[in-house]
Amino acid sequence: MSDHGDYAPESPVLSQSEGEYDERPHNGLYIDMAPFGLEKIWDYEPGGHHVVHLGDHLGREAEYRVIHKLGSGGFANVWLCQVLRNDIPHYVAVKILMADYSNDDCPELRVERLRAVVLEKHICLPFDQFRIEGPNGSHLCFVYPVAGPRVSLIAQKFEDPDRSLRKMARQATEVMAALHSHGICHGDFTPSNILLKVAGLDGLPEDQVLKILGDPVKVEVFTESGETPSDPTAPRYLVRPVEFRNVPLPYIIDEILVIDFGESYDVTNPPEELGIPESYRPPELLLENAPGFGCDLWALGCTLFEIRTGRKLFDMFDDDVDSHLFHMVRMLGPLPEPWWSTTWQRRKEFFKDEMDSLGRAVMVDALSKEQPEEMTEHQSIEWALRRGLHYWDLGPGEEFGREIPPDEVQQLADLLENILQYEPSRRLTVAEALEHEWFRLDGN
């Protein structure tokens, strides 16, 4: 899943609710600030995170010096480090896995086969790895290029947001096409795993880089007695990640890096389960647990919609399968048989057996009466696209929105409707998708 160390700080998987922090951590550590964007403080214990402070040196030869934090996930922290090459400063991302996830079958170690894939410039692969032996255990570490925010939160920065979003959507689709041509499924293809490139930092002194990215913000850690921890298993402070929404152009560019291949697999040898988030799961995965190229394609359709609109196509309150199927049917129509009549066991709680005169699913009366007016109107991909591009989570009181041109709405709706077919065999292949007219709007 994307919380293996996704380094987009705005990603929901990188933050925990304040409610989670109401529980008393077993290790007796606390923070007195909002936890958003921070790792869980109780994960600093044997088997958990390696303790890192600003200024620490990492690597086999201590060549990577920590100067900031890029993000946190469920199983790792990612640190911005400076390394000197011929006395010229360069900047890299060092991802440190929790000790319990640093075993020999760690998914991060299975990426070597991806080096044969063309378009490597858009695939984020480690160029160095090492181990750290620390008070909390043995930690695998991977060194990556520095990447920025996720692709679905950044259009407001570019001179022509519409063109930049289409450009990055095409790059993401080309990456999937390259993977599929080698028989590889990504397995977790979501906007949280598609980040923008950061450019122009190499060669700059540290103080100038921090002026561009913002100075690190420390969050002090306390013991139950209110003191700074002295145990080597605990940090003196946590560090808030870089706020990429505040980083100016040209240091963020409209080029993408696809990250996190921990769920990737050979299509001839699919895993028993996929860790992709609920909102991007296709019906065959929800109802039959059948991974394959089709799962990647469905996730691609959802991701293209989110890149272009800033919104999830299927946005549920929680990860409930029935809620997901309900939203899916409202948007795309009734499921094919036998899914409709038998496989989806709770379908009758949501929809009647019979369709309306246009072949659309009809909600049961009790549910229909409970829905707000906007939920009872007919939904479709085109309807969802007409709501335009909108970002709500840019910061306190900040929003960004713009309409999508009507002609483009029709073209993109046609593309997505042909990708998001219920039956995997009827979906466009990724190579066929790249030939669609929507990808030629900018003369590509």
Coordinates of C-alpha atoms in Angstrom, one line a residue:
M1 CA 0.0 0.0 0.0
S2 CA 1.0 3.6 -0.4
D3 CA 1.8 4.0 3.3
H4 CA 5.0 2.1 2.9
G5 CA 6.6 5.5 2.9
D6 CA 4.7 7.6 0.4
Y7 CA 6.5 10.9 0.6
A8 CA 3.6 13.2 -0.4
P9 CA 2.9 15.0 2.9
E10 CA -0.6 16.0 1.9
S11 CA -1.6 12.3 1.4
P12 CA -4.3 11.2 3.8
V13 CA -2.3 8.0 4.6
L14 CA 0.4 10.1 6.1
S15 CA -1.6 11.6 8.9
Q16 CA -3.5 10.1 11.8
S17 CA -6.6 11.5 13.4
E18 CA -6.4 13.2 16.8
G19 CA -8.7 10.5 18.0
E20 CA -6.0 7.9 17.5
Y21 CA -3.7 9.9 19.7
D22 CA -6.1 10.0 22.5
E23 CA -5.1 6.4 23.3
R24 CA -2.2 6.1 25.8
P25 CA 0.8 4.8 23.9
H26 CA 2.5 1.8 25.4
N27 CA 6.0 3.4 25.2
G28 CA 5.0 6.4 27.4
L29 CA 5.8 9.0 24.8
Y30 CA 3.7 12.1 24.0
I31 CA 3.6 15.2 21.8
D32 CA 1.6 18.3 22.6
M33 CA 0.8 19.4 19.1
A34 CA -1.6 18.3 16.3
P35 CA -0.2 15.0 14.9
F36 CA -1.1 15.5 11.3
G37 CA 1.7 14.5 8.9
L38 CA 3.6 12.8 11.7
E39 CA 4.5 9.2 12.3
K40 CA 2.8 7.5 15.3
I41 CA 4.9 8.3 18.4
W42 CA 4.2 4.9 19.9
D43 CA 6.1 3.3 16.9
Y44 CA 9.4 4.3 18.5
E45 CA 10.1 1.0 20.3
P46 CA 11.9 -2.2 19.5
G47 CA 10.8 -3.3 16.1
G48 CA 9.6 0.2 15.2
H49 CA 11.1 3.3 13.7
H50 CA 14.8 4.2 13.8
V51 CA 15.4 7.3 15.8
V52 CA 16.6 10.2 13.5
H53 CA 17.4 13.8 14.4
L54 CA 18.3 16.7 12.1
G55 CA 22.1 16.7 11.4
D56 CA 22.4 12.9 11.8
H57 CA 24.6 11.1 9.2
L58 CA 23.3 7.9 7.5
G59 CA 24.8 5.4 5.1
R60 CA 27.6 2.9 5.0
E61 CA 30.1 5.8 5.0
A62 CA 27.9 8.3 6.9
E63 CA 27.6 10.2 3.6
Y64 CA 24.0 11.2 3.9
R65 CA 23.4 14.1 6.3
V66 CA 19.7 14.6 7.4
I67 CA 18.5 18.2 6.8
H68 CA 14.7 17.8 6.6
K69 CA 11.8 15.3 6.4
L70 CA 9.9 14.5 3.3
G71 CA 7.1 12.3 4.7
S72 CA 5.9 9.4 6.9
G73 CA 4.0 6.3 6.2
G74 CA 2.7 3.3 8.1
F75 CA 6.0 1.5 7.9
A76 CA 8.7 4.1 7.1
N77 CA 10.0 7.6 7.4
V78 CA 11.5 9.5 4.5
W79 CA 14.3 12.0 5.1
L80 CA 15.8 14.7 2.9
C81 CA 19.5 14.3 3.0
Q82 CA 22.5 16.1 1.6
V83 CA 25.4 14.2 0.1
L84 CA 28.6 15.9 -1.1
R85 CA 30.0 14.7 -4.5
N86 CA 33.2 16.3 -5.5
D87 CA 32.4 19.0 -2.9
I88 CA 29.2 19.8 -4.7
P89 CA 26.0 19.3 -2.6
H90 CA 23.4 16.9 -4.0
Y91 CA 20.0 16.0 -2.4
V92 CA 18.4 12.6 -2.0
A93 CA 15.5 11.0 -0.2
V94 CA 16.5 8.3 2.3
K95 CA 13.6 6.0 3.3
I96 CA 14.1 4.1 6.6
L97 CA 11.8 1.1 7.2
M98 CA 10.6 0.1 10.6
A99 CA 12.7 -2.9 11.9
D100 CA 9.7 -5.3 11.8
Y101 CA 9.3 -4.6 8.1
S102 CA 13.0 -4.8 7.2
N103 CA 13.1 -8.6 6.5
D104 CA 14.7 -10.3 3.5
D105 CA 11.3 -10.6 1.7
C106 CA 10.6 -6.9 2.0
P107 CA 8.7 -5.7 -1.1
E108 CA 11.2 -2.9 -1.6
L109 CA 13.8 -5.5 -2.4
R110 CA 11.8 -6.9 -5.3
V111 CA 12.2 -3.9 -7.7
E112 CA 15.3 -4.9 -9.6
R113 CA 13.3 -6.5 -12.4
L114 CA 11.8 -3.0 -13.0
R115 CA 15.1 -1.6 -14.2
A116 CA 14.5 -3.2 -17.6
V117 CA 11.4 -1.2 -18.0
V118 CA 11.7 1.7 -20.4
L119 CA 10.5 5.1 -19.1
E120 CA 12.8 4.7 -16.1
K121 CA 12.8 8.5 -15.9
H122 CA 9.2 8.3 -14.6
I123 CA 9.8 5.3 -12.3
C124 CA 11.2 6.0 -8.8
L125 CA 13.7 3.2 -8.1
P126 CA 16.4 3.2 -5.3
F127 CA 20.0 3.9 -6.4
D128 CA 21.5 2.8 -3.1
Q129 CA 20.5 0.7 -0.1
F130 CA 22.0 -0.1 3.2
R131 CA 21.1 -1.3 6.8
I132 CA 21.2 0.6 10.0
E133 CA 21.7 -1.3 13.3
G134 CA 20.0 0.8 16.0
P135 CA 18.4 0.6 19.4
N136 CA 15.1 -0.4 17.9
G137 CA 16.5 -3.1 15.6
S138 CA 17.9 -3.6 12.1
H139 CA 16.4 -1.2 9.5
L140 CA 16.6 -1.4 5.7
C141 CA 17.3 1.9 4.1
F142 CA 16.7 2.9 0.5
V143 CA 18.0 6.0 -1.3
Y144 CA 15.8 7.6 -3.9
P145 CA 15.6 10.8 -6.0
V146 CA 13.8 13.6 -4.2
A147 CA 10.1 13.7 -5.1
G148 CA 7.5 16.2 -4.2
P149 CA 3.7 16.3 -3.7
R150 CA 1.2 13.9 -5.2
V151 CA 0.0 14.6 -8.6
S152 CA -3.6 15.3 -7.6
L153 CA -3.0 18.4 -5.4
I154 CA -0.8 20.7 -7.4
A155 CA -2.3 22.1 -10.6
Q156 CA -2.7 25.6 -9.2
K157 CA 1.1 26.1 -9.4
F158 CA 1.3 25.8 -13.2
E159 CA 0.8 28.5 -15.8
D160 CA -1.6 26.3 -17.8
P161 CA -3.1 23.8 -15.2
D162 CA -5.2 22.0 -17.7
R163 CA -2.3 21.2 -20.0
S164 CA 0.0 20.3 -17.1
L165 CA -2.6 17.8 -15.7
R166 CA -3.2 16.2 -19.0
K167 CA 0.6 15.9 -19.5
M168 CA 1.1 14.2 -16.2
A169 CA -1.9 11.9 -16.7
R170 CA -0.3 10.8 -20.0
Q171 CA 3.1 10.2 -18.3
A172 CA 1.4 8.1 -15.7
T173 CA -0.5 6.1 -18.3
E174 CA 2.8 5.6 -20.3
V175 CA 4.4 4.1 -17.1
M176 CA 1.6 1.6 -16.8
A177 CA 1.9 0.7 -20.5
A178 CA 5.6 0.1 -20.0
L179 CA 5.0 -2.1 -17.0
H180 CA 2.3 -4.1 -18.7
S181 CA 4.4 -4.6 -21.8
H182 CA 6.9 -6.4 -19.4
G183 CA 4.1 -8.5 -17.8
I184 CA 4.2 -6.5 -14.6
C185 CA 1.2 -5.1 -12.7
H186 CA 1.9 -2.2 -10.3
G187 CA -0.8 -3.4 -7.9
D188 CA -1.3 0.0 -6.1
F189 CA -1.6 2.5 -8.9
T190 CA -3.1 5.6 -7.1
P191 CA -2.4 9.3 -7.1
S192 CA -0.7 8.9 -3.7
N193 CA 1.9 6.9 -5.6
I194 CA 2.4 9.4 -8.4
L195 CA 4.5 12.3 -7.2
L196 CA 5.9 15.3 -9.0
K197 CA 9.6 15.8 -9.6
V198 CA 11.6 18.2 -7.6
A199 CA 14.3 20.0 -9.7
G200 CA 17.0 22.6 -9.2
L201 CA 18.2 21.8 -5.7
D202 CA 21.5 20.0 -6.6
G203 CA 24.4 22.4 -6.4
L204 CA 22.6 24.8 -3.9
P205 CA 24.0 25.2 -0.4
E206 CA 21.8 23.8 2.4
D207 CA 20.6 27.2 3.7
Q208 CA 19.3 28.1 0.2
V209 CA 17.6 24.7 -0.1
L210 CA 15.9 25.2 3.3
K211 CA 14.8 28.7 2.2
I212 CA 13.1 27.1 -0.8
L213 CA 11.5 24.2 1.1
G214 CA 10.9 25.9 4.4
D215 CA 12.8 25.3 7.6
P216 CA 12.1 22.1 9.5
V217 CA 9.5 22.4 12.2
K218 CA 10.3 20.3 15.3
V219 CA 7.5 18.8 17.5
E220 CA 8.9 18.1 21.0
V221 CA 8.5 14.7 22.5
F222 CA 7.8 14.2 26.2
T223 CA 7.7 11.3 28.7
E224 CA 4.9 10.8 31.1
S225 CA 6.8 12.9 33.6
G226 CA 7.0 15.8 31.1
E227 CA 10.7 15.4 30.4
T228 CA 12.6 15.0 27.2
P229 CA 13.2 11.3 26.5
S230 CA 16.7 10.0 27.3
D231 CA 16.2 6.4 26.2
P232 CA 17.9 5.7 22.9
T233 CA 14.8 4.1 21.5
A234 CA 12.9 7.4 21.6
P235 CA 13.5 10.7 19.6
R236 CA 13.8 14.0 21.4
Y237 CA 11.5 15.5 18.8
L238 CA 9.6 14.6 15.6
V239 CA 9.9 16.7 12.4
R240 CA 7.0 17.9 10.3
P241 CA 7.4 17.1 6.6
V242 CA 8.1 19.7 3.9
E243 CA 4.9 21.6 2.9
F244 CA 5.3 21.3 -0.9
R245 CA 2.3 23.5 -1.5
N246 CA 4.5 26.4 -0.3
V247 CA 7.4 25.4 -2.6
P248 CA 7.6 27.8 -5.6
L249 CA 8.2 27.0 -9.3
P250 CA 10.5 26.1 -10.9
Y251 CA 11.5 23.7 -8.1
I252 CA 8.3 21.7 -8.7
I253 CA 7.9 20.6 -12.3
D254 CA 5.1 18.9 -14.3
E255 CA 7.0 15.6 -14.6
I256 CA 6.0 12.6 -12.5
L257 CA 7.6 9.8 -10.7
V258 CA 5.6 6.6 -10.0
I259 CA 6.7 5.3 -6.6
D260 CA 6.0 2.3 -4.2
F261 CA 6.2 -0.9 -6.2
G262 CA 5.7 -3.0 -3.0
E263 CA 2.5 -4.4 -4.4
S264 CA 3.8 -5.1 -7.9
Y265 CA 3.7 -8.6 -9.3
D266 CA 4.1 -10.7 -12.4
V267 CA 0.7 -11.0 -14.1
T268 CA 1.3 -14.8 -14.4
N269 CA 1.8 -15.1 -10.6
P270 CA -0.7 -12.8 -8.9
P271 CA -0.8 -12.5 -5.1
E272 CA -3.6 -13.9 -2.9
E273 CA -4.5 -10.3 -1.9
L274 CA -3.8 -6.8 -3.1
G275 CA -3.2 -3.9 -0.7
I276 CA -4.6 -1.2 -2.9
P277 CA -6.9 1.3 -1.1
E278 CA -10.7 0.6 -1.3
S279 CA -11.6 3.6 -3.6
Y280 CA -9.4 2.1 -6.4
R281 CA -10.5 -1.5 -6.2
P282 CA -12.4 -2.9 -9.2
P283 CA -15.6 -5.1 -8.8
E284 CA -13.8 -8.3 -9.6
L285 CA -11.4 -7.6 -6.7
L286 CA -14.3 -6.6 -4.4
L287 CA -16.5 -9.6 -5.2
E288 CA -14.1 -12.3 -6.4
N289 CA -10.6 -11.3 -5.2
A290 CA -9.3 -11.7 -8.8
P291 CA -6.1 -9.6 -9.4
G292 CA -4.7 -9.0 -12.8
F293 CA -4.1 -6.4 -15.5
G294 CA -7.8 -5.4 -15.2
C295 CA -7.2 -4.2 -11.6
D296 CA -4.4 -1.9 -12.7
L297 CA -6.6 -0.6 -15.5
W298 CA -9.5 0.1 -13.2
A299 CA -7.2 1.9 -10.8
L300 CA -5.8 3.9 -13.8
G301 CA -9.3 5.1 -14.7
C302 CA -9.9 6.2 -11.1
T303 CA -6.5 7.9 -11.0
L304 CA -7.0 9.8 -14.3
F305 CA -10.3 11.2 -13.0
E306 CA -8.6 12.2 -9.7
I307 CA -5.6 13.8 -11.5
R308 CA -7.9 15.9 -13.7
T309 CA -10.5 16.9 -11.0
G310 CA -8.6 16.8 -7.7
R311 CA -11.5 14.5 -6.4
K312 CA -11.9 10.8 -5.9
L313 CA -14.3 9.2 -8.3
F314 CA -15.6 6.9 -5.5
D315 CA -15.2 8.7 -2.3
M316 CA -16.6 6.7 0.7
F317 CA -16.7 7.7 4.3
D318 CA -15.0 4.4 5.2
D319 CA -13.6 1.3 3.5
D320 CA -16.9 -0.5 3.5
V321 CA -17.2 -2.8 0.4
D322 CA -21.0 -2.4 0.2
S323 CA -20.7 1.3 0.3
H324 CA -18.2 1.2 -2.5
L325 CA -20.4 -1.0 -4.6
F326 CA -23.3 1.3 -3.9
H327 CA -21.4 4.3 -5.2
M328 CA -20.1 2.3 -8.2
V329 CA -23.6 1.3 -9.3
R330 CA -24.9 4.9 -8.8
M331 CA -22.1 6.1 -11.1
L332 CA -21.7 3.3 -13.7
G333 CA -25.0 1.4 -13.6
P334 CA -26.1 -2.1 -12.5
L335 CA -23.5 -4.8 -12.2
P336 CA -23.5 -7.7 -14.7
E337 CA -24.7 -11.1 -13.7
P338 CA -24.1 -13.1 -11.5
W339 CA -22.7 -10.2 -9.4
W340 CA -26.0 -8.4 -9.4
S341 CA -28.3 -11.2 -8.3
T342 CA -26.1 -13.4 -6.2
T343 CA -22.5 -12.4 -5.7
W344 CA -23.2 -9.1 -4.1
Q345 CA -25.0 -10.6 -1.1
R346 CA -26.4 -7.3 0.3
R347 CA -27.4 -5.7 -3.0
K348 CA -31.1 -6.0 -2.2
E349 CA -30.6 -3.7 0.8
F350 CA -29.6 -0.9 -1.6
F351 CA -31.3 -1.5 -5.0
K352 CA -34.5 -3.1 -6.3
D353 CA -34.3 -6.1 -8.6
E354 CA -35.9 -4.2 -11.5
M355 CA -34.3 -1.3 -13.4
D356 CA -35.9 1.9 -14.6
S357 CA -37.0 2.5 -18.2
L358 CA -33.4 3.5 -19.1
G359 CA -31.8 0.5 -17.6
R360 CA -30.6 2.3 -14.5
A361 CA -30.5 0.9 -11.0
V362 CA -33.3 2.0 -8.7
M363 CA -32.7 2.5 -5.0
V364 CA -35.0 0.8 -2.6
D365 CA -37.7 3.1 -1.3
A366 CA -36.5 3.3 2.3
L367 CA -32.9 4.3 1.2
S368 CA -34.1 6.7 -1.5
K369 CA -36.1 8.7 1.1
E370 CA -33.0 9.0 3.3
Q371 CA -30.8 10.5 0.6
P372 CA -30.2 14.2 0.2
E373 CA -31.6 15.7 -3.0
E374 CA -28.3 15.8 -4.9
M375 CA -27.8 12.0 -4.2
T376 CA -31.1 11.1 -5.9
E377 CA -30.2 12.8 -9.3
H378 CA -28.8 10.6 -12.0
Q379 CA -25.0 10.3 -11.8
S380 CA -22.5 9.5 -14.5
I381 CA -18.8 10.0 -15.2
E382 CA -19.7 13.0 -17.4
W383 CA -21.8 14.4 -14.5
A384 CA -18.9 14.1 -12.2
L385 CA -16.5 15.7 -14.6
R386 CA -18.8 18.7 -15.1
R387 CA -18.3 19.6 -11.5
G388 CA -14.8 20.7 -12.5
L389 CA -11.3 20.7 -10.9
H390 CA -11.3 21.6 -7.2
Y391 CA -8.8 21.4 -4.4
W392 CA -10.1 21.9 -0.9
D393 CA -7.1 20.9 1.2
L394 CA -4.4 23.5 0.3
G395 CA -4.3 25.0 3.7
P396 CA -6.5 27.0 6.1
G397 CA -9.0 29.0 4.0
E398 CA -7.3 28.1 0.7
E399 CA -9.1 26.6 -2.2
F400 CA -8.5 26.3 -6.0
G401 CA -11.2 25.5 -8.6
R402 CA -11.8 25.9 -12.3
E403 CA -14.1 24.4 -14.9
I404 CA -13.1 21.7 -17.3
P405 CA -14.0 22.7 -20.9
P406 CA -17.2 21.0 -22.1
D407 CA -15.5 19.4 -25.1
E408 CA -12.8 17.9 -22.9
V409 CA -15.5 16.7 -20.4
Q410 CA -17.0 14.6 -23.2
Q411 CA -13.7 13.2 -24.4
L412 CA -12.4 12.3 -21.0
A413 CA -15.8 10.8 -20.0
D414 CA -15.6 8.6 -23.1
L415 CA -12.1 7.4 -22.2
L416 CA -13.0 6.7 -18.6
E417 CA -16.3 4.9 -19.5
N418 CA -14.2 2.6 -21.8
I419 CA -11.6 1.9 -19.1
L420 CA -14.1 1.5 -16.2
Q421 CA -16.1 -1.4 -17.8
Y422 CA -17.3 -3.8 -15.2
E423 CA -16.0 -6.9 -17.1
P424 CA -12.2 -6.8 -17.2
S425 CA -12.1 -8.2 -20.8
R426 CA -14.1 -5.2 -22.0
R427 CA -11.8 -2.6 -20.6
L428 CA -9.4 -0.7 -22.9
T429 CA -5.9 -1.9 -22.6
V430 CA -3.5 0.7 -21.5
A431 CA -2.0 0.8 -25.0
E432 CA -5.4 1.4 -26.5
A433 CA -6.1 4.1 -23.9
L434 CA -3.0 6.0 -25.0
E435 CA -4.5 6.2 -28.5
H436 CA -7.6 8.0 -27.3
E437 CA -8.3 11.5 -28.5
W438 CA -8.2 12.9 -24.9
F439 CA -4.5 12.2 -24.9
R440 CA -4.1 14.1 -28.2
L441 CA -5.6 17.4 -27.0
D442 CA -2.2 18.9 -26.6
G443 CA -0.7 17.6 -29.8
N444 CA 1.0 14.6 -28.2

